[in-house]
Amino acid sequence: MAVEKNNNGLQLLGFWVSPFAQRCHIALAEKGLSYESLEQDLSNKSELLLRANPVHKKIPVLLHGGRPICESLVILQYLDEAFPEASALLPSDPGARAHARFWAGFVDTKVFECGVRLWKRKAGSEPQVQARKEMVEALRTLDAELGDKPFLAGEAFGFVDVAVVPFAAWLVSYGRLGEFDVEEVCPRLVAWAERCGERESVAKSIHPPEKVWEFVGFLKNKLGDK
């Protein structure tokens, strides 16, 4: 994960395994912006985090000259607008921009939400079985959207890829929890994740699937249904 000397007035409050914080690390790296990474203890939230995000009290939060910007997708769009001279994440065409925002939102409302239910609900329970079904459908939908394109954004790595790729490290966990074969469900998405992982911005920002699996076990033991 990138931790660089701050010379843009940028600080990122995050948590090591959070896919939402990882989006911001990747975006900052793609745009070539140096920043200070401030790792947060979510079991004992800092005064800085509580002041910066008093509404949701969650990471990630980007501080730009001390001014807080909250929510990962908002942060990604802010970086494009605040630093237009750096490589753009979103396409210039309004229709393509709307399309990119739609699929980024799809991952948050479908993949992430189903993933929470997969680890939180008791194995084999009706809610967990339903979450498995919805997860498989969501991954197949993403696989179909990718199609034969090299990236979800098209020919070049872009906003949608930044938004989605942190969840690639969670695919192994989703498959194990839901008892399905990820490569069978979304083979093109698996290959896409490998291509994205070759980018320095991604490789430095996300963790190996087995490390994520360990964290999922921690979540399940602490917060899952007994």
Short mmCIF file of N, CA and C in Angstrom, two decimals, residues 42 45 49-61 70-72 74:
data_model
loop_
_atom_site.label_atom_id
_atom_site.label_comp_id
_atom_site.label_asym_id
_atom_site.label_seq_id
_atom_site.Cartn_x
_atom_site.Cartn_y
_atom_site.Cartn_z
N LEU A 42 -10.15 0.86 13.61
CA LEU A 42 -11.60 0.99 13.56
C LEU A 42 -12.28 0.52 14.84
N LYS A 45 -11.77 4.40 17.17
CA LYS A 45 -11.69 5.43 16.14
C LYS A 45 -11.06 6.71 16.67
N LEU A 49 -10.61 11.02 12.71
CA LEU A 49 -11.64 10.38 11.88
C LEU A 49 -13.03 10.87 12.28
N LEU A 50 -13.31 10.94 13.57
CA LEU A 50 -14.63 11.36 14.04
C LEU A 50 -14.93 12.81 13.67
N ARG A 51 -13.90 13.64 13.67
CA ARG A 51 -14.10 15.04 13.26
C ARG A 51 -14.26 15.15 11.74
N ALA A 52 -13.49 14.33 11.03
CA ALA A 52 -13.50 14.41 9.56
C ALA A 52 -14.77 13.84 8.95
N ASN A 53 -15.33 12.82 9.59
CA ASN A 53 -16.55 12.19 9.07
C ASN A 53 -17.54 11.99 10.21
N PRO A 54 -18.10 13.08 10.74
CA PRO A 54 -19.00 12.97 11.90
C PRO A 54 -20.34 12.31 11.58
N VAL A 55 -20.71 12.25 10.30
CA VAL A 55 -22.00 11.67 9.93
C VAL A 55 -21.94 10.15 9.96
N HIS A 56 -21.00 9.55 9.21
CA HIS A 56 -20.91 8.09 9.13
C HIS A 56 -19.82 7.50 10.02
N LYS A 57 -18.83 8.34 10.38
CA LYS A 57 -17.73 7.89 11.24
C LYS A 57 -16.98 6.70 10.62
N LYS A 58 -16.82 6.74 9.29
CA LYS A 58 -16.21 5.63 8.57
C LYS A 58 -15.06 6.12 7.70
N ILE A 59 -14.21 5.16 7.36
CA ILE A 59 -13.19 5.41 6.35
C ILE A 59 -13.73 4.92 5.02
N PRO A 60 -13.15 5.39 3.92
CA PRO A 60 -12.02 6.31 3.82
C PRO A 60 -12.48 7.76 3.89
N VAL A 61 -11.54 8.60 4.30
CA VAL A 61 -11.71 10.05 4.23
C VAL A 61 -10.44 10.62 3.63
N CYS A 70 -15.51 12.66 1.96
CA CYS A 70 -15.89 11.33 2.44
C CYS A 70 -16.54 10.50 1.33
N GLU A 71 -16.51 9.19 1.51
CA GLU A 71 -17.07 8.18 0.61
C GLU A 71 -16.13 7.96 -0.59
N SER A 72 -15.79 6.71 -0.81
CA SER A 72 -14.74 6.38 -1.77
C SER A 72 -15.03 6.84 -3.20
N VAL A 74 -16.99 9.22 -4.17
CA VAL A 74 -16.95 10.69 -4.17
C VAL A 74 -15.50 11.15 -4.20
#
